[in-house]
XYZ file of C-alpha atoms in Angstrom:
537
model
C -15.286 11.342 16.743
C -14.754 7.648 17.470
C -11.468 6.665 19.113
C -9.728 3.283 19.113
C -6.431 1.910 20.394
C -4.459 -1.068 19.081
C -0.886 -2.283 19.223
C -0.335 -1.932 15.471
C -2.200 0.243 12.985
C -1.787 -0.873 9.377
C -2.868 1.857 6.973
C -3.517 0.394 3.530
C -4.977 -3.016 2.770
C -2.863 -3.967 -0.220
C -0.622 -7.022 -0.267
C 1.927 -5.416 2.041
C -0.793 -4.339 4.447
C -2.438 -7.751 4.664
C 0.934 -9.486 5.071
C 1.940 -6.979 7.752
C -1.298 -7.453 9.658
C -0.976 -11.258 9.557
C 2.644 -11.149 10.740
C 1.842 -8.864 13.673
C -1.170 -10.965 14.617
C 0.854 -14.190 14.579
C 3.203 -12.588 17.112
C 0.474 -11.587 19.538
C -0.297 -7.984 18.610
C -3.739 -6.446 18.239
C -4.181 -4.868 14.811
C -6.433 -2.429 13.000
C -6.201 -2.621 9.205
C -7.709 0.167 7.080
C -8.342 0.216 3.338
C -9.948 2.893 1.173
C -11.660 0.429 -1.173
C -14.126 -2.393 -0.686
C -11.597 -5.124 -1.467
C -8.300 -5.914 0.202
C -5.362 -6.844 -1.976
C -4.174 -3.701 -3.748
C -2.342 -4.485 -6.967
C -3.693 -8.065 -6.979
C -7.362 -7.054 -6.646
C -8.438 -3.409 -6.659
C -5.813 -2.615 -9.308
C -6.478 -5.920 -11.123
C -2.894 -6.918 -11.918
C -2.097 -10.652 -12.050
C 1.041 -11.287 -9.989
C 4.384 -10.595 -11.618
C 6.627 -13.297 -10.171
C 9.993 -14.919 -10.766
C 10.167 -18.325 -12.503
C 11.104 -20.264 -9.329
C 8.058 -19.141 -7.330
C 6.534 -22.619 -7.114
C 9.644 -24.024 -5.391
C 11.380 -21.240 -3.489
C 11.815 -17.495 -3.290
C 8.803 -16.492 -1.172
C 7.423 -16.951 2.328
C 5.058 -19.631 3.590
C 2.274 -17.081 3.976
C 2.602 -15.894 0.375
C 2.465 -19.498 -0.779
C -0.652 -19.934 1.365
C -2.281 -17.089 -0.569
C -1.361 -18.691 -3.882
C -2.506 -22.137 -2.725
C -5.755 -20.634 -1.469
C -6.517 -19.097 -4.850
C -6.026 -22.429 -6.592
C -8.101 -24.253 -4.011
C -10.931 -21.727 -4.451
C -11.154 -22.678 -8.124
C -10.965 -26.399 -7.376
C -13.698 -26.189 -4.763
C -16.184 -23.877 -6.443
C -15.583 -23.779 -10.212
C -16.630 -26.370 -12.817
C -13.089 -27.363 -13.757
C -12.350 -30.191 -16.149
C -10.950 -33.181 -14.292
C -7.516 -32.712 -15.865
C -7.338 -29.095 -14.761
C -8.616 -29.843 -11.246
C -5.805 -32.377 -10.806
C -3.113 -29.947 -11.906
C -1.029 -29.068 -8.844
C 0.073 -25.886 -10.600
C -3.334 -24.840 -11.877
C -3.179 -21.479 -13.646
C -6.878 -20.515 -13.936
C -6.273 -18.014 -16.695
C -3.525 -19.887 -18.477
C -1.841 -16.481 -18.720
C 1.773 -16.100 -19.756
C 2.691 -13.286 -17.365
C 2.348 -15.462 -14.260
C 1.846 -19.064 -13.204
C -1.196 -17.884 -11.272
C -3.431 -15.609 -13.345
C -6.836 -15.380 -11.657
C -9.827 -13.114 -11.182
C -9.374 -10.186 -8.765
C -12.451 -11.167 -6.741
C -10.972 -14.594 -6.023
C -7.809 -13.024 -4.643
C -9.936 -10.725 -2.479
C -11.992 -13.669 -1.181
C -8.898 -15.653 -0.214
C -7.321 -12.681 1.565
C -10.551 -12.207 3.517
C -10.477 -15.888 4.471
C -6.881 -15.611 5.700
C -7.867 -12.747 7.999
C -11.200 -14.102 9.218
C -9.867 -16.211 12.144
C -8.213 -13.136 13.627
C -11.390 -11.097 13.261
C -13.357 -13.846 15.001
C -10.793 -13.897 17.798
C -11.301 -10.175 18.398
C -7.662 -9.392 17.613
C -8.183 -7.735 14.229
C -10.437 -4.914 13.087
C -10.741 -4.200 9.359
C -12.078 -0.815 8.286
C -12.911 -0.714 4.591
C -13.669 2.520 2.731
C -11.438 4.409 5.174
C -8.592 6.700 4.209
C -6.026 8.534 6.378
C -6.610 12.287 6.454
C -4.469 13.500 9.356
C -1.886 12.419 11.907
C -0.606 13.681 15.229
C 3.045 13.502 16.187
C 5.166 14.181 19.246
C 8.774 14.695 18.284
C 9.919 11.597 16.436
C 6.825 9.536 17.213
C 3.401 9.215 15.606
C 0.814 9.453 18.375
C -2.472 9.196 16.450
C -3.899 8.799 12.970
C -7.279 10.050 11.781
C -9.139 7.797 9.356
C -12.154 9.068 7.414
C -15.062 6.885 6.369
C -15.428 7.729 2.677
C -19.108 6.728 2.728
C -20.282 8.790 5.696
C -17.572 11.401 6.174
C -17.162 10.367 9.820
C -13.682 10.430 11.327
C -12.093 7.899 13.654
C -8.937 8.594 15.653
C -6.617 5.600 16.104
C -3.831 5.498 18.642
C -1.285 2.716 18.394
C 2.221 1.784 19.422
C 3.284 1.255 15.810
C 2.048 2.436 12.420
C 2.682 0.557 9.193
C 2.355 2.637 6.047
C 1.088 0.118 3.499
C -0.748 2.642 1.322
C -0.275 2.549 -2.435
C 1.497 5.916 -2.600
C 3.017 6.328 0.861
C 0.225 8.585 2.092
C 1.302 8.376 5.728
C 4.697 9.887 5.001
C 3.597 13.502 4.379
C 0.847 13.229 7.015
C 3.378 12.274 9.702
C 6.255 14.432 8.503
C 8.374 11.366 7.780
C 11.167 12.251 5.365
C 10.745 10.790 1.885
C 11.631 11.163 -1.785
C 9.709 10.836 -5.035
C 10.641 10.281 -8.655
C 14.160 10.067 -10.027
C 17.114 10.678 -7.714
C 20.210 12.225 -9.286
C 23.296 10.280 -10.270
C 25.309 12.554 -8.006
C 23.143 11.414 -5.102
C 22.916 7.662 -5.755
C 25.795 6.927 -8.122
C 23.421 4.852 -10.240
C 24.483 4.474 -13.890
C 20.879 4.813 -15.099
C 20.062 7.911 -13.029
C 19.922 11.400 -14.594
C 22.451 14.137 -13.693
C 19.792 16.121 -11.806
C 17.032 14.870 -9.520
C 13.549 14.764 -11.072
C 11.128 14.390 -8.148
C 8.013 14.654 -10.323
C 9.221 12.106 -12.887
C 7.156 9.104 -11.790
C 6.314 5.879 -13.593
C 3.067 5.638 -15.543
C -0.112 4.491 -13.863
C -2.589 2.240 -15.641
C -6.345 1.844 -15.212
C -6.909 -1.826 -15.985
C -10.087 -3.556 -17.156
C -11.310 -7.052 -17.983
C -12.964 -8.079 -21.241
C -14.473 -11.130 -22.848
C -15.219 -11.614 -26.537
C -18.618 -12.766 -27.781
C -18.410 -13.257 -31.528
C -21.404 -12.055 -33.515
C -22.544 -9.665 -30.796
C -22.088 -5.911 -30.529
C -21.042 -4.528 -27.154
C -19.462 -1.321 -28.421
C -19.371 1.296 -25.682
C -20.310 4.934 -26.215
C -17.452 6.860 -27.764
C -15.354 8.289 -24.886
C -15.414 12.072 -24.655
C -11.653 12.336 -25.236
C -11.401 9.599 -27.849
C -10.104 11.855 -30.617
C -7.237 12.986 -28.413
C -6.200 9.504 -27.350
C -6.588 8.001 -30.829
C -3.916 10.423 -32.085
C -1.743 10.575 -28.956
C 1.874 9.614 -29.605
C 4.728 10.023 -27.081
C 7.988 11.169 -28.651
C 9.605 7.771 -28.092
C 6.648 5.718 -29.434
C 6.858 4.244 -32.967
C 3.279 5.310 -33.763
C 0.043 6.233 -31.986
C -0.076 4.732 -28.504
C -3.483 3.273 -29.367
C -1.996 0.863 -31.873
C -0.530 -2.602 -32.069
C 3.089 -1.382 -32.320
C 4.997 -0.234 -29.238
C 8.591 -0.154 -27.959
C 9.928 -3.474 -26.715
C 10.763 -2.858 -23.022
C 14.158 -4.570 -23.253
C 15.424 -3.119 -26.528
C 13.088 -0.162 -27.163
C 12.872 -1.331 -30.777
C 9.371 -1.345 -32.312
C 7.400 -4.500 -31.640
C 4.031 -5.329 -33.178
C 1.580 -7.164 -30.955
C -0.868 -9.874 -31.946
C -4.419 -9.931 -30.648
C -6.398 -13.164 -30.971
C -9.437 -13.428 -28.693
C -10.413 -16.899 -27.526
C -7.747 -19.110 -29.079
C -8.652 -22.786 -28.923
C -5.603 -23.633 -26.824
C -4.803 -25.991 -23.974
C -4.183 -23.597 -21.068
C -2.789 -26.342 -18.844
C 0.208 -26.705 -21.163
C 1.232 -23.051 -20.869
C 4.255 -22.563 -18.613
C 4.562 -18.912 -17.672
C 8.263 -18.155 -17.404
C 9.442 -14.638 -18.160
C 13.073 -15.777 -18.116
C 12.333 -17.783 -21.291
C 9.318 -15.931 -22.708
C 9.749 -12.288 -21.675
C 7.393 -10.635 -24.123
C 3.698 -9.997 -24.427
C 3.595 -10.502 -28.191
C 0.126 -12.082 -27.957
C -1.905 -9.721 -25.823
C -5.046 -11.774 -25.195
C -3.292 -14.649 -23.420
C -0.553 -12.646 -21.717
C -2.779 -11.519 -18.834
C -5.732 -13.810 -19.406
C -7.378 -14.442 -16.012
C -9.908 -17.143 -16.964
C -9.322 -19.678 -19.731
C -12.620 -21.215 -20.816
C -10.923 -24.462 -21.862
C -10.005 -25.157 -18.231
C -13.701 -25.643 -17.514
C -16.411 -28.076 -18.466
C -17.817 -27.518 -21.988
C -20.409 -24.775 -22.088
C -19.544 -23.305 -18.686
C -18.018 -20.163 -20.222
C -18.751 -18.600 -23.586
C -15.445 -16.756 -23.593
C -12.101 -16.404 -21.887
C -11.680 -13.342 -19.702
C -8.572 -11.289 -20.357
C -7.149 -8.458 -18.265
C -6.031 -5.366 -20.161
C -2.854 -4.060 -18.546
C -0.832 -3.279 -21.634
C 1.591 -0.502 -22.631
C -1.263 0.999 -24.654
C -2.877 2.250 -21.409
C 0.238 3.475 -19.582
C -0.734 7.027 -18.613
C 2.196 9.473 -18.621
C 0.284 12.776 -18.527
C 1.236 13.538 -14.944
C 1.544 12.076 -11.436
C -1.404 11.217 -9.215
C 0.313 12.318 -6.000
C 2.475 15.218 -4.835
C 0.185 17.528 -6.823
C -2.967 19.447 -5.791
C -6.069 17.307 -5.442
C -7.841 18.789 -8.456
C -4.783 18.132 -10.612
C -4.504 14.544 -9.385
C -8.215 14.024 -10.030
C -7.748 15.385 -13.533
C -4.915 12.960 -14.260
C -6.943 10.030 -12.949
C -9.900 11.027 -15.112
C -7.586 11.264 -18.123
C -6.101 7.830 -17.395
C -9.601 6.377 -17.278
C -10.416 8.055 -20.592
C -7.268 6.554 -22.105
C -8.345 3.053 -21.041
C -11.895 3.483 -22.340
C -10.511 4.923 -25.563
C -8.365 1.834 -26.063
C -11.426 -0.366 -25.633
C -13.469 1.717 -28.095
C -10.573 1.635 -30.584
C -10.365 -2.158 -30.291
C -14.097 -2.474 -30.785
C -14.279 -0.159 -33.818
C -10.972 0.646 -35.533
C -8.263 -1.833 -34.521
C -6.826 -3.730 -37.522
C -7.700 -7.433 -37.571
C -5.571 -10.189 -39.122
C -8.311 -10.843 -41.703
C -8.033 -7.292 -43.033
C -11.129 -5.986 -41.269
C -11.316 -3.583 -38.372
C -12.627 -3.839 -34.842
C -13.949 -6.501 -32.504
C -17.414 -5.241 -31.472
C -17.928 -8.455 -29.508
C -15.461 -7.296 -26.857
C -17.472 -6.768 -23.700
C -16.447 -5.128 -20.437
C -16.894 -7.266 -17.317
C -17.837 -4.896 -14.482
C -18.938 -7.890 -12.409
C -15.394 -9.255 -12.569
C -13.932 -5.888 -11.601
C -16.392 -5.172 -8.796
C -17.271 -1.775 -10.267
C -20.194 -0.227 -12.099
C -18.215 0.933 -15.135
C -15.964 -2.091 -15.638
C -12.705 -0.294 -14.898
C -10.539 -1.328 -11.960
C -11.425 0.101 -8.550
C -8.056 1.832 -8.384
C -5.275 2.789 -10.779
C -2.236 0.546 -10.838
C 0.488 2.531 -9.076
C 3.925 1.276 -10.043
C 5.698 3.828 -7.889
C 5.151 5.392 -4.485
C 6.678 7.950 -2.205
C 9.701 6.255 -0.618
C 11.026 6.751 2.884
C 14.492 8.093 3.520
C 15.482 4.816 5.084
C 18.424 3.702 7.131
C 19.565 1.911 3.986
C 18.689 2.741 0.394
C 18.866 -0.038 -2.180
C 20.610 1.265 -5.311
C 21.175 -0.040 -8.824
C 24.742 -1.001 -7.962
C 23.414 -3.498 -5.415
C 21.827 -5.845 -7.936
C 22.024 -4.778 -11.617
C 23.861 -7.419 -13.616
C 25.553 -4.711 -15.688
C 27.249 -3.489 -12.503
C 27.604 -6.644 -10.425
C 28.720 -8.919 -13.247
C 28.978 -12.489 -11.975
C 29.165 -11.463 -8.325
C 25.425 -11.679 -7.700
C 23.463 -9.139 -5.716
C 24.828 -7.562 -2.559
C 24.249 -9.819 0.454
C 22.705 -7.954 3.378
C 23.464 -9.133 6.903
C 20.012 -7.894 7.919
C 18.013 -9.577 5.125
C 14.338 -10.095 5.985
C 13.045 -11.447 2.669
C 13.874 -12.142 -0.942
C 12.658 -11.208 -4.393
C 13.644 -11.430 -8.015
C 12.690 -9.508 -11.132
C 14.306 -7.445 -13.830
C 14.719 -3.743 -13.109
C 11.552 -2.921 -15.005
C 10.532 0.721 -15.258
C 7.677 1.774 -17.506
C 7.591 5.116 -19.326
C 7.291 8.008 -16.915
C 5.702 11.400 -16.517
C 9.001 13.101 -17.349
C 9.039 11.688 -20.870
C 11.397 8.767 -20.318
C 11.105 5.512 -22.218
C 11.465 2.076 -20.618
C 14.387 1.136 -18.412
C 14.347 -2.660 -18.339
C 17.606 -4.468 -17.542
C 18.608 -7.799 -15.930
C 19.063 -7.932 -12.165
C 20.290 -10.618 -9.809
C 17.856 -12.201 -7.337
C 17.996 -9.915 -4.314
C 17.334 -9.609 -0.615
C 15.312 -7.038 1.328
C 17.417 -5.319 4.002
C 15.627 -4.661 7.290
C 17.062 -1.146 7.323
C 15.137 -0.315 4.122
C 11.875 -0.550 6.103
C 13.036 1.768 8.888
C 13.034 5.583 8.614
C 16.146 7.470 9.604
C 14.289 9.588 12.191
C 10.712 8.535 12.994
C 10.689 5.867 15.680
C 7.377 4.039 15.323
C 6.422 4.179 11.644
C 7.531 1.441 9.257
C 7.324 1.208 5.477
C 5.356 -1.872 4.440
C 4.739 -1.676 0.677
C 6.306 0.008 -2.360
C 7.407 2.885 -0.094
C 10.498 1.155 1.325
C 13.991 2.561 0.890
C 14.605 1.938 -2.780
C 15.339 4.409 -5.560
C 13.259 5.232 -8.623
C 15.389 2.652 -10.445
C 15.453 -0.216 -7.950
C 11.752 0.276 -7.271
C 11.453 -1.309 -10.726
C 12.145 -4.759 -9.234
C 11.064 -4.217 -5.610
C 7.498 -3.211 -6.565
C 6.196 -6.665 -7.549
C 3.549 -8.680 -5.713
C 5.720 -11.153 -3.738
C 8.241 -8.450 -2.808
C 5.549 -6.109 -1.520
C 4.142 -9.019 0.498
C 7.614 -9.770 1.903
C 8.214 -6.140 2.867
C 4.858 -5.920 4.626
C 5.376 -9.231 6.387
C 8.759 -8.134 7.707
C 7.372 -4.763 8.835
C 4.493 -6.360 10.747
C 6.808 -8.895 12.355
C 9.238 -6.132 13.315
C 6.500 -4.097 15.002
C 5.434 -7.127 17.043
C 9.065 -7.978 17.866
C 9.667 -4.463 19.133
C 6.543 -4.626 21.287
C 7.470 -7.936 22.889
C 11.144 -7.019 23.418
C 10.569 -3.379 24.467
C 12.794 -2.132 21.657
C 12.497 0.415 18.883
C 13.200 -0.478 15.236
C 16.402 1.586 15.199
C 17.615 -0.343 18.247
C 16.988 -3.629 16.471
C 18.804 -2.597 13.299
C 21.664 -1.212 15.403
C 22.239 -4.495 17.255
C 23.640 -7.440 15.258
C 22.408 -9.807 17.959
C 18.865 -8.441 17.762
C 18.927 -8.669 13.962
C 19.929 -12.341 14.095
C 17.256 -13.069 16.715
C 14.632 -11.308 14.620
C 15.703 -13.227 11.513
C 15.259 -16.482 13.417
C 11.749 -15.349 14.294
C 11.027 -14.744 10.605
C 12.463 -18.082 9.532
C 10.335 -19.875 12.112
C 7.324 -18.323 10.363
C 8.460 -19.658 6.999
C 10.137 -16.521 5.670
C 13.029 -17.106 3.284
C 15.838 -14.582 3.741
C 18.466 -15.917 1.327
C 18.704 -17.380 -2.172
C 20.228 -20.606 -3.460
C 22.637 -20.423 -6.397
C 20.561 -19.317 -9.431
C 20.952 -17.223 -12.559
C 19.285 -13.890 -13.387
C 17.311 -13.229 -16.555
């Protein structure tokens, strides 16, 4: 068994993990970053979800390092892609012209830019990145994690890592059960949290839907119909109790109102993608599915460069609510993942063969999977999109009353004296494994309290992704790309701060002077920890 020692071990190479590694490296720490897939980037890349962001993202409301990631993605297209001159000059280039985000782009481009951001530290010998590695065990001594065992998923070989600090940046909080760190899952009870939207009793296995995303193009006059999925008959007829019809259909509940809404689907519109301003405060719906998460708009590029747009399918039609993918036996989790993949393939087959078209016909056989875009053999995303994780029992738990407009009124979100980052999004919960429909309500722009990253007991493990101290409800707005990045960045910076000041995280959070000093450190790195006066949506 190979053994290694570093100052900071970051387990999980999603957005929080990469941000945490960069923050620790900037502050002088040596870092080992592990990731179970071939790409870094998590929800941006392996899960293939264009970034859900607030409408002010181009001006404020994120850190300098997150803006560097966004700028790097745009520059990658300007440098290497055959953009039209008008598009290349656009300071706010949106490669996909998608409506969900001002920066819809291909997953592989995000992965390439993240690799480039880390490369100087690898060259300097300060960073080791282990891809295709997953944590399988941990050793503890009292309230401290002393070692973590990572397994190479290609060879089966194990590597033991010792470190002063461990950041759990995995997609589902995998380090929490391995280290015995206290955590919760699913819905907390109203008696516990006081949240108006919480149920009377806790529902720990009631977890938001996962989605297996995929990218498609449309080549008119061609037939790229896939083989009928084995479970197609089941998914064609599947209808949750709260759905207005079969889930494989153009009509679904509107997330805000739950009233039936019928989608439009128009592959390859002859639009001007540079004129599309993605702003969910003004255009909150995905009424037109093709352009909502389009990741490459052919009209951005020189004539003839692309035969089709490329659109990412991450729609309510593939939200899998059959059961959770964690906190269950491995064979059960594997079964749910296989079923989620069948649901996604069934949607594609339905669109190719049976979906009603505006002209009265059925099916778009010219829809073609793009496995090259996804980095996989079958064209589905490398990993399912996890909206919800295990969550630490933190020193502070963010609750609905802290930021929901229905509770706070005109007061704005609670201001935390220990803020280490900011975010903004509606409280947006998708249907869940317990049979719940959407919860999607306005929330004030919020802060991330340092105490939400710090466990109540364990001294050297920090939450660095969607596993911070939120509830099932507030996870709905703390789970988005820039917020995960901010949480990871703060966790990595905190680990390095503790190393250089010979403190533990609980000592920092317990000392107002240390908190202020740490916040100054963050601000010197370009981290925003407060909001100007703005309105929610």
